[in-house]
PDB file of C-alpha atoms in Angstrom:
ATOM      1  CA  ASN H  18     -14.762  12.398   6.194  1.00  0.00           C
ATOM      2  CA  ALA H  19     -13.043  13.050   2.566  1.00  0.00           C
ATOM      3  CA  GLY H  20     -10.728  10.896   3.823  1.00  0.00           C
ATOM      4  CA  VAL H  21      -7.494  10.979   2.366  1.00  0.00           C
ATOM      5  CA  THR H  22      -7.447  13.705  -1.157  1.00  0.00           C
ATOM      6  CA  GLN H  23      -4.558  13.356  -3.669  1.00  0.00           C
ATOM      7  CA  THR H  24      -4.250  15.655  -5.853  1.00  0.00           C
ATOM      8  CA  PRO H  25      -3.703  16.596  -8.655  1.00  0.00           C
ATOM      9  CA  LYS H  26      -5.082  12.818 -10.349  1.00  0.00           C
ATOM     10  CA  PHE H  27      -3.286  12.885 -13.687  1.00  0.00           C
ATOM     11  CA  GLN H  28       0.152  15.198 -14.216  1.00  0.00           C
ATOM     12  CA  VAL H  29       2.641  14.998 -17.525  1.00  0.00           C
ATOM     13  CA  LEU H  30       6.141  16.714 -16.406  1.00  0.00           C
ATOM     14  CA  LYS H  31       9.097  17.740 -18.648  1.00  0.00           C
ATOM     15  CA  THR H  32      12.481  16.049 -17.208  1.00  0.00           C
ATOM     16  CA  GLY H  33      13.142  18.939 -15.254  1.00  0.00           C
ATOM     17  CA  GLN H  34      10.405  20.389 -14.373  1.00  0.00           C
ATOM     18  CA  SER H  35       9.825  20.261 -10.460  1.00  0.00           C
ATOM     19  CA  MET H  36       6.177  20.304  -9.166  1.00  0.00           C
ATOM     20  CA  THR H  37       4.424  18.830  -5.822  1.00  0.00           C
ATOM     21  CA  LEU H  38       1.693  16.054  -5.329  1.00  0.00           C
ATOM     22  CA  GLN H  39      -0.747  16.997  -2.993  1.00  0.00           C
ATOM     23  CA  CYS H  40      -2.103  14.859  -0.194  1.00  0.00           C
ATOM     24  CA  ALA H  41      -4.769  15.969   2.453  1.00  0.00           C
ATOM     25  CA  GLN H  42      -6.547  13.398   5.540  1.00  0.00           C
ATOM     26  CA  ASP H  43      -9.430  14.711   7.465  1.00  0.00           C
ATOM     27  CA  MET H  44      -9.547  11.917   9.969  1.00  0.00           C
ATOM     28  CA  ASN H  45      -6.722  12.930  12.275  1.00  0.00           C
ATOM     29  CA  HIS H  46      -4.407  10.201  11.425  1.00  0.00           C
ATOM     30  CA  GLU H  47      -0.827  10.675  12.645  1.00  0.00           C
ATOM     31  CA  TYR H  48       1.186   8.485   9.932  1.00  0.00           C
ATOM     32  CA  MET H  49       1.243   9.370   6.465  1.00  0.00           C
ATOM     33  CA  SER H  50       3.379   7.434   3.724  1.00  0.00           C
ATOM     34  CA  TRP H  51       4.026   7.906   0.109  1.00  0.00           C
ATOM     35  CA  TYR H  52       4.304   5.360  -2.314  1.00  0.00           C
ATOM     36  CA  ARG H  53       4.890   4.816  -5.766  1.00  0.00           C
ATOM     37  CA  GLN H  54       3.503   1.643  -7.813  1.00  0.00           C
ATOM     38  CA  ASP H  55       5.129   1.129 -11.022  1.00  0.00           C
ATOM     39  CA  PRO H  56       3.442  -1.390 -13.650  1.00  0.00           C
ATOM     40  CA  GLY H  57       2.859  -4.856 -12.427  1.00  0.00           C
ATOM     41  CA  MET H  58       5.127  -4.122  -9.165  1.00  0.00           C
ATOM     42  CA  GLY H  59       4.019  -3.980  -5.347  1.00  0.00           C
ATOM     43  CA  LEU H  60       3.847  -0.397  -4.067  1.00  0.00           C
ATOM     44  CA  ARG H  61       7.472   0.993  -2.597  1.00  0.00           C
ATOM     45  CA  LEU H  62       7.694   4.024   0.076  1.00  0.00           C
ATOM     46  CA  ILE H  63       9.418   7.096  -0.430  1.00  0.00           C
ATOM     47  CA  HIS H  64       8.779   8.812   2.283  1.00  0.00           C
ATOM     48  CA  TYR H  65       6.905   8.257   5.461  1.00  0.00           C
ATOM     49  CA  SER H  66       6.277  10.549   8.615  1.00  0.00           C
ATOM     50  CA  VAL H  67       4.969   9.143  11.980  1.00  0.00           C
ATOM     51  CA  GLY H  68       4.329  12.864  13.436  1.00  0.00           C
ATOM     52  CA  ALA H  69       3.723  16.418  12.472  1.00  0.00           C
ATOM     53  CA  GLY H  70       7.234  17.396  11.911  1.00  0.00           C
ATOM     54  CA  ILE H  71       8.742  13.842  11.962  1.00  0.00           C
ATOM     55  CA  THR H  72       9.540  12.524   8.610  1.00  0.00           C
ATOM     56  CA  ASP H  73      10.992   9.658   7.183  1.00  0.00           C
ATOM     57  CA  GLN H  74      13.211   8.100   4.306  1.00  0.00           C
ATOM     58  CA  GLY H  75      11.672   4.688   2.746  1.00  0.00           C
ATOM     59  CA  GLU H  76      13.073   2.522   0.219  1.00  0.00           C
ATOM     60  CA  VAL H  77      13.165   5.299  -2.567  1.00  0.00           C
ATOM     61  CA  PRO H  78      13.446   8.794  -1.741  1.00  0.00           C
ATOM     62  CA  ASN H  79      15.924  10.241  -4.163  1.00  0.00           C
ATOM     63  CA  GLY H  80      14.277  12.736  -6.100  1.00  0.00           C
ATOM     64  CA  TYR H  81      11.530  13.472  -3.843  1.00  0.00           C
ATOM     65  CA  ASN H  82      11.035  15.649  -0.409  1.00  0.00           C
ATOM     66  CA  VAL H  83       8.537  15.975   1.997  1.00  0.00           C
ATOM     67  CA  SER H  84       7.748  18.373   5.209  1.00  0.00           C
ATOM     68  CA  ARG H  85       4.956  17.763   7.640  1.00  0.00           C
ATOM     69  CA  SER H  86       4.037  20.492   8.773  1.00  0.00           C
ATOM     70  CA  THR H  87       0.803  20.442  10.433  1.00  0.00           C
ATOM     71  CA  THR H  88      -1.052  16.697  10.945  1.00  0.00           C
ATOM     72  CA  GLU H  89      -3.675  17.035   8.348  1.00  0.00           C
ATOM     73  CA  ASP H  90      -1.132  17.825   5.160  1.00  0.00           C
ATOM     74  CA  PHE H  91       2.203  15.221   3.609  1.00  0.00           C
ATOM     75  CA  PRO H  92       2.532  16.995   0.170  1.00  0.00           C
ATOM     76  CA  LEU H  93       5.751  15.192  -2.124  1.00  0.00           C
ATOM     77  CA  ARG H  94       8.304  17.394  -3.822  1.00  0.00           C
ATOM     78  CA  LEU H  95       9.843  16.204  -7.141  1.00  0.00           C
ATOM     79  CA  LEU H  96      12.852  18.769  -7.275  1.00  0.00           C
ATOM     80  CA  SER H  97      13.698  17.679 -10.874  1.00  0.00           C
ATOM     81  CA  ALA H  98      11.648  15.378 -13.040  1.00  0.00           C
ATOM     82  CA  ALA H  99      13.101  12.441 -14.461  1.00  0.00           C
ATOM     83  CA  PRO H 100      11.742   9.830 -16.851  1.00  0.00           C
ATOM     84  CA  SER H 101      12.362   7.216 -13.885  1.00  0.00           C
ATOM     85  CA  GLN H 102       9.908   9.175 -11.853  1.00  0.00           C
ATOM     86  CA  THR H 103       6.939   7.972 -14.614  1.00  0.00           C
ATOM     87  CA  SER H 104       4.251   6.143 -11.809  1.00  0.00           C
ATOM     88  CA  VAL H 105       1.413   6.097 -10.472  1.00  0.00           C
ATOM     89  CA  TYR H 106       1.676   8.087  -6.630  1.00  0.00           C
ATOM     90  CA  PHE H 107      -0.280   7.026  -2.995  1.00  0.00           C
ATOM     91  CA  CYS H 108      -0.685   8.769  -0.060  1.00  0.00           C
ATOM     92  CA  ALA H 109      -1.974   6.847   2.729  1.00  0.00           C
ATOM     93  CA  SER H 110      -2.772   7.546   6.192  1.00  0.00           C
ATOM     94  CA  SER H 111      -3.587   5.799   9.688  1.00  0.00           C
ATOM     95  CA  PRO H 112      -4.260   6.259  13.295  1.00  0.00           C
ATOM     96  CA  GLY H 113      -1.099   5.109  14.362  1.00  0.00           C
ATOM     97  CA  GLN H 114       0.491   2.301  15.983  1.00  0.00           C
ATOM     98  CA  GLY H 115      -1.549  -1.404  16.943  1.00  0.00           C
ATOM     99  CA  SER H 116      -4.537   0.315  15.439  1.00  0.00           C
ATOM    100  CA  TYR H 117      -6.171   0.139  12.121  1.00  0.00           C
ATOM    101  CA  GLY H 118      -4.577  -0.146   8.944  1.00  0.00           C
ATOM    102  CA  TYR H 119      -4.174   1.834   5.895  1.00  0.00           C
ATOM    103  CA  THR H 120      -5.778   4.837   4.054  1.00  0.00           C
ATOM    104  CA  PHE H 121      -5.041   5.134   0.672  1.00  0.00           C
ATOM    105  CA  GLY H 122      -5.761   7.839  -1.404  1.00  0.00           C
ATOM    106  CA  SER H 123      -7.481   7.304  -5.227  1.00  0.00           C
ATOM    107  CA  GLY H 124      -3.557   8.026  -6.489  1.00  0.00           C
ATOM    108  CA  THR H 125      -1.792  10.371  -8.781  1.00  0.00           C
ATOM    109  CA  ARG H 126      -0.775   9.121 -12.298  1.00  0.00           C
ATOM    110  CA  LEU H 127       2.557  10.838 -13.650  1.00  0.00           C
ATOM    111  CA  THR H 128       4.209  11.256 -16.717  1.00  0.00           C
ATOM    112  CA  VAL H 129       7.281  12.602 -17.173  1.00  0.00           C
ATOM    113  CA  VAL H 130       8.631  13.145 -20.575  1.00  0.00           C
TER     114      VAL H 130
ATOM    115  CA  GLY X  11      15.544  -4.144   4.710  1.00  0.00           C
ATOM    116  CA  ILE X  12      12.667  -7.221   4.371  1.00  0.00           C
ATOM    117  CA  GLN X  13      11.858  -9.452   1.342  1.00  0.00           C
ATOM    118  CA  VAL X  14       7.853 -10.210   1.115  1.00  0.00           C
ATOM    119  CA  GLU X  15       6.985 -12.649  -1.153  1.00  0.00           C
ATOM    120  CA  GLN X  16       3.506 -13.639  -2.278  1.00  0.00           C
ATOM    121  CA  SER X  17       2.565 -16.365  -3.418  1.00  0.00           C
ATOM    122  CA  PRO X  18       0.605 -17.268  -6.027  1.00  0.00           C
ATOM    123  CA  PRO X  19       1.221 -14.587  -8.560  1.00  0.00           C
ATOM    124  CA  ASP X  20      -1.818 -15.285 -10.735  1.00  0.00           C
ATOM    125  CA  LEU X  21      -4.690 -17.472 -10.106  1.00  0.00           C
ATOM    126  CA  ILE X  22      -7.930 -17.370 -12.151  1.00  0.00           C
ATOM    127  CA  LEU X  23     -10.834 -18.650 -10.832  1.00  0.00           C
ATOM    128  CA  GLN X  24     -14.045 -19.469 -11.842  1.00  0.00           C
ATOM    129  CA  GLU X  25     -16.681 -17.813  -9.900  1.00  0.00           C
ATOM    130  CA  GLY X  26     -17.971 -19.647  -6.295  1.00  0.00           C
ATOM    131  CA  ALA X  27     -14.689 -21.035  -5.952  1.00  0.00           C
ATOM    132  CA  ASN X  28     -12.333 -21.076  -2.970  1.00  0.00           C
ATOM    133  CA  SER X  29      -9.034 -19.980  -2.824  1.00  0.00           C
ATOM    134  CA  THR X  30      -5.804 -19.329  -0.633  1.00  0.00           C
ATOM    135  CA  LEU X  31      -3.377 -16.985  -1.097  1.00  0.00           C
ATOM    136  CA  ARG X  32      -0.073 -16.687   1.058  1.00  0.00           C
ATOM    137  CA  CYS X  33       2.414 -13.926   2.414  1.00  0.00           C
ATOM    138  CA  ASN X  34       6.235 -15.188   3.113  1.00  0.00           C
ATOM    139  CA  PHE X  35       8.301 -12.671   4.775  1.00  0.00           C
ATOM    140  CA  SER X  36      12.396 -12.737   5.933  1.00  0.00           C
ATOM    141  CA  ASP X  37      11.720 -11.163   9.175  1.00  0.00           C
ATOM    142  CA  SER X  38      10.144 -10.516  12.683  1.00  0.00           C
ATOM    143  CA  VAL X  39       7.383  -8.012  12.100  1.00  0.00           C
ATOM    144  CA  ASN X  40       5.580  -5.665  14.255  1.00  0.00           C
ATOM    145  CA  ASN X  41       2.299  -5.521  11.926  1.00  0.00           C
ATOM    146  CA  LEU X  42       1.276  -6.610   8.577  1.00  0.00           C
ATOM    147  CA  GLN X  43      -1.923  -5.719   6.232  1.00  0.00           C
ATOM    148  CA  TRP X  44      -3.793  -7.070   3.062  1.00  0.00           C
ATOM    149  CA  PHE X  45      -5.226  -4.800   0.737  1.00  0.00           C
ATOM    150  CA  HIS X  46      -7.238  -5.326  -2.173  1.00  0.00           C
ATOM    151  CA  GLN X  47      -6.790  -3.120  -5.621  1.00  0.00           C
ATOM    152  CA  ASN X  48      -9.258  -3.238  -7.938  1.00  0.00           C
ATOM    153  CA  PRO X  49      -9.403  -3.431 -11.766  1.00  0.00           C
ATOM    154  CA  TRP X  50      -9.855   0.956 -11.688  1.00  0.00           C
ATOM    155  CA  GLY X  51      -6.906   0.946  -8.910  1.00  0.00           C
ATOM    156  CA  GLN X  52      -7.931   2.007  -6.061  1.00  0.00           C
ATOM    157  CA  LEU X  53      -6.986  -0.045  -3.074  1.00  0.00           C
ATOM    158  CA  ILE X  54      -8.331  -1.369  -0.140  1.00  0.00           C
ATOM    159  CA  ASN X  55      -7.501  -2.274   3.351  1.00  0.00           C
ATOM    160  CA  LEU X  56      -8.761  -5.734   3.735  1.00  0.00           C
ATOM    161  CA  PHE X  57      -6.971  -7.305   7.563  1.00  0.00           C
ATOM    162  CA  TYR X  58      -5.129  -5.489   9.517  1.00  0.00           C
ATOM    163  CA  ILE X  59      -3.830  -8.468  11.031  1.00  0.00           C
ATOM    164  CA  PRO X  60      -0.269  -8.905  13.264  1.00  0.00           C
ATOM    165  CA  SER X  61      -0.843 -12.026  13.957  1.00  0.00           C
ATOM    166  CA  GLY X  62      -3.613 -14.594  14.337  1.00  0.00           C
ATOM    167  CA  THR X  63      -7.013 -15.118  12.592  1.00  0.00           C
ATOM    168  CA  LYS X  64      -9.839 -12.278  11.516  1.00  0.00           C
ATOM    169  CA  GLN X  65     -12.785 -12.550   9.294  1.00  0.00           C
ATOM    170  CA  ASN X  66     -14.872 -10.508   7.076  1.00  0.00           C
ATOM    171  CA  GLY X  67     -17.577 -12.087   5.385  1.00  0.00           C
ATOM    172  CA  ARG X  68     -16.747 -14.125   2.770  1.00  0.00           C
ATOM    173  CA  LEU X  69     -12.649 -13.215   3.252  1.00  0.00           C
ATOM    174  CA  SER X  70     -10.701 -14.547   6.598  1.00  0.00           C
ATOM    175  CA  ALA X  71      -6.927 -13.727   7.136  1.00  0.00           C
ATOM    176  CA  THR X  72      -4.566 -15.548   9.307  1.00  0.00           C
ATOM    177  CA  THR X  73      -0.703 -14.367  10.539  1.00  0.00           C
ATOM    178  CA  VAL X  74       1.667 -16.866  12.260  1.00  0.00           C
ATOM    179  CA  ALA X  75       4.100 -14.666  13.192  1.00  0.00           C
ATOM    180  CA  THR X  76       6.282 -17.042  14.834  1.00  0.00           C
ATOM    181  CA  GLU X  77       6.722 -18.673  11.487  1.00  0.00           C
ATOM    182  CA  ARG X  78       5.983 -15.397   9.399  1.00  0.00           C
ATOM    183  CA  TYR X  79       3.616 -16.364   6.980  1.00  0.00           C
ATOM    184  CA  SER X  80      -0.083 -15.317   6.469  1.00  0.00           C
ATOM    185  CA  LEU X  81      -3.017 -16.776   4.187  1.00  0.00           C
ATOM    186  CA  LEU X  82      -6.243 -15.337   2.921  1.00  0.00           C
ATOM    187  CA  TYR X  83      -8.521 -16.820   2.462  1.00  0.00           C
ATOM    188  CA  ILE X  84     -11.777 -16.144  -0.328  1.00  0.00           C
ATOM    189  CA  SER X  85     -14.440 -18.266  -0.453  1.00  0.00           C
ATOM    190  CA  SER X  86     -17.389 -18.354  -3.084  1.00  0.00           C
ATOM    191  CA  SER X  87     -15.393 -16.400  -4.662  1.00  0.00           C
ATOM    192  CA  GLN X  88     -17.572 -13.614  -6.911  1.00  0.00           C
ATOM    193  CA  THR X  89     -16.252 -11.448 -10.111  1.00  0.00           C
ATOM    194  CA  THR X  90     -15.548  -8.631  -7.924  1.00  0.00           C
ATOM    195  CA  ASP X  91     -13.329 -10.106  -6.404  1.00  0.00           C
ATOM    196  CA  SER X  92     -10.935  -9.912  -9.444  1.00  0.00           C
ATOM    197  CA  GLY X  93      -8.037  -7.624  -9.016  1.00  0.00           C
ATOM    198  CA  VAL X  94      -4.652  -7.839  -7.223  1.00  0.00           C
ATOM    199  CA  TYR X  95      -4.140  -8.841  -3.820  1.00  0.00           C
ATOM    200  CA  PHE X  96      -1.548  -7.226  -1.449  1.00  0.00           C
ATOM    201  CA  CYS X  97       0.622  -8.127   1.696  1.00  0.00           C
ATOM    202  CA  ALA X  98       2.354  -5.198   3.480  1.00  0.00           C
ATOM    203  CA  VAL X  99       4.620  -5.822   6.611  1.00  0.00           C
ATOM    204  CA  GLU X 100       6.041  -3.414   9.268  1.00  0.00           C
ATOM    205  CA  ARG X 101       9.513  -4.688  10.279  1.00  0.00           C
ATOM    206  CA  VAL X 102      10.344  -4.778  14.224  1.00  0.00           C
ATOM    207  CA  GLY X 103      11.215  -1.308  15.277  1.00  0.00           C
ATOM    208  CA  ASN X 104      10.990   0.893  11.918  1.00  0.00           C
ATOM    209  CA  PHE X 105       6.988   1.986  12.779  1.00  0.00           C
ATOM    210  CA  ASN X 106       5.109   2.918   9.776  1.00  0.00           C
ATOM    211  CA  LYS X 107       7.478   1.833   7.574  1.00  0.00           C
ATOM    212  CA  PHE X 108       5.667  -1.260   5.289  1.00  0.00           C
ATOM    213  CA  TYR X 109       7.146  -2.763   2.694  1.00  0.00           C
ATOM    214  CA  PHE X 110       4.833  -4.881   0.358  1.00  0.00           C
ATOM    215  CA  GLY X 111       4.751  -7.587  -1.601  1.00  0.00           C
ATOM    216  CA  SER X 112       4.771  -7.582  -5.470  1.00  0.00           C
ATOM    217  CA  GLY X 113       0.632  -8.901  -5.228  1.00  0.00           C
ATOM    218  CA  THR X 114      -0.858 -12.081  -6.445  1.00  0.00           C
ATOM    219  CA  LYS X 115      -3.840 -11.179  -9.331  1.00  0.00           C
ATOM    220  CA  LEU X 116      -6.753 -13.128  -9.478  1.00  0.00           C
ATOM    221  CA  ASN X 117      -9.423 -13.036 -11.975  1.00  0.00           C
ATOM    222  CA  VAL X 118     -13.070 -14.483 -10.725  1.00  0.00           C
ATOM    223  CA  LYS X 119     -14.591 -15.704 -14.497  1.00  0.00           C
ATOM    224  CA  PRO X 120     -18.282 -15.887 -14.379  1.00  0.00           C
TER     225      PRO X 120
END
């Protein structure tokens, strides 16, 4: 099992560019989430999903879109990158309610210049 | 949202010492998780503990949901325990919507 795979690991964008961060899991987990981590801080929830076709907003959704067309994939789209979106992005998955906790991907370090 | 406060924010230990990390939260929760983020940035789930006590080797955790706090115990600390410890809570009724504390940064010296 690969677990949770995030690509790319590093990315530099120019202000105004768009891009998609990929997240895939091979554990048949129902729940998936995207978080961002800024220096010296905890993780903040961007968007989350409780199953294919179901997504919802977290604490800091502005500037980001998600979709969940399959159980395995949960891509995060930056619509028009801003320097404030410079951060480390983590994707996580879990089997669902009342079960085991999160498995995290290794993160994507994004710099917007 | 829900407020999650962790203490202490920083902790320095000598190898072999014990420690207790605390997580307080402001509302009723469905679930609570503890994580370790190693110096390379990898996040590892330590415990999924909405209530009660669990143990895994030198680590154990206790959540008292009615009093809105959780404790993480580290015994006989090792240098590999260094990193940041986060707790995250899922508010009642908000499935898969976890809020993280700002973490406790632990440095274990040899």
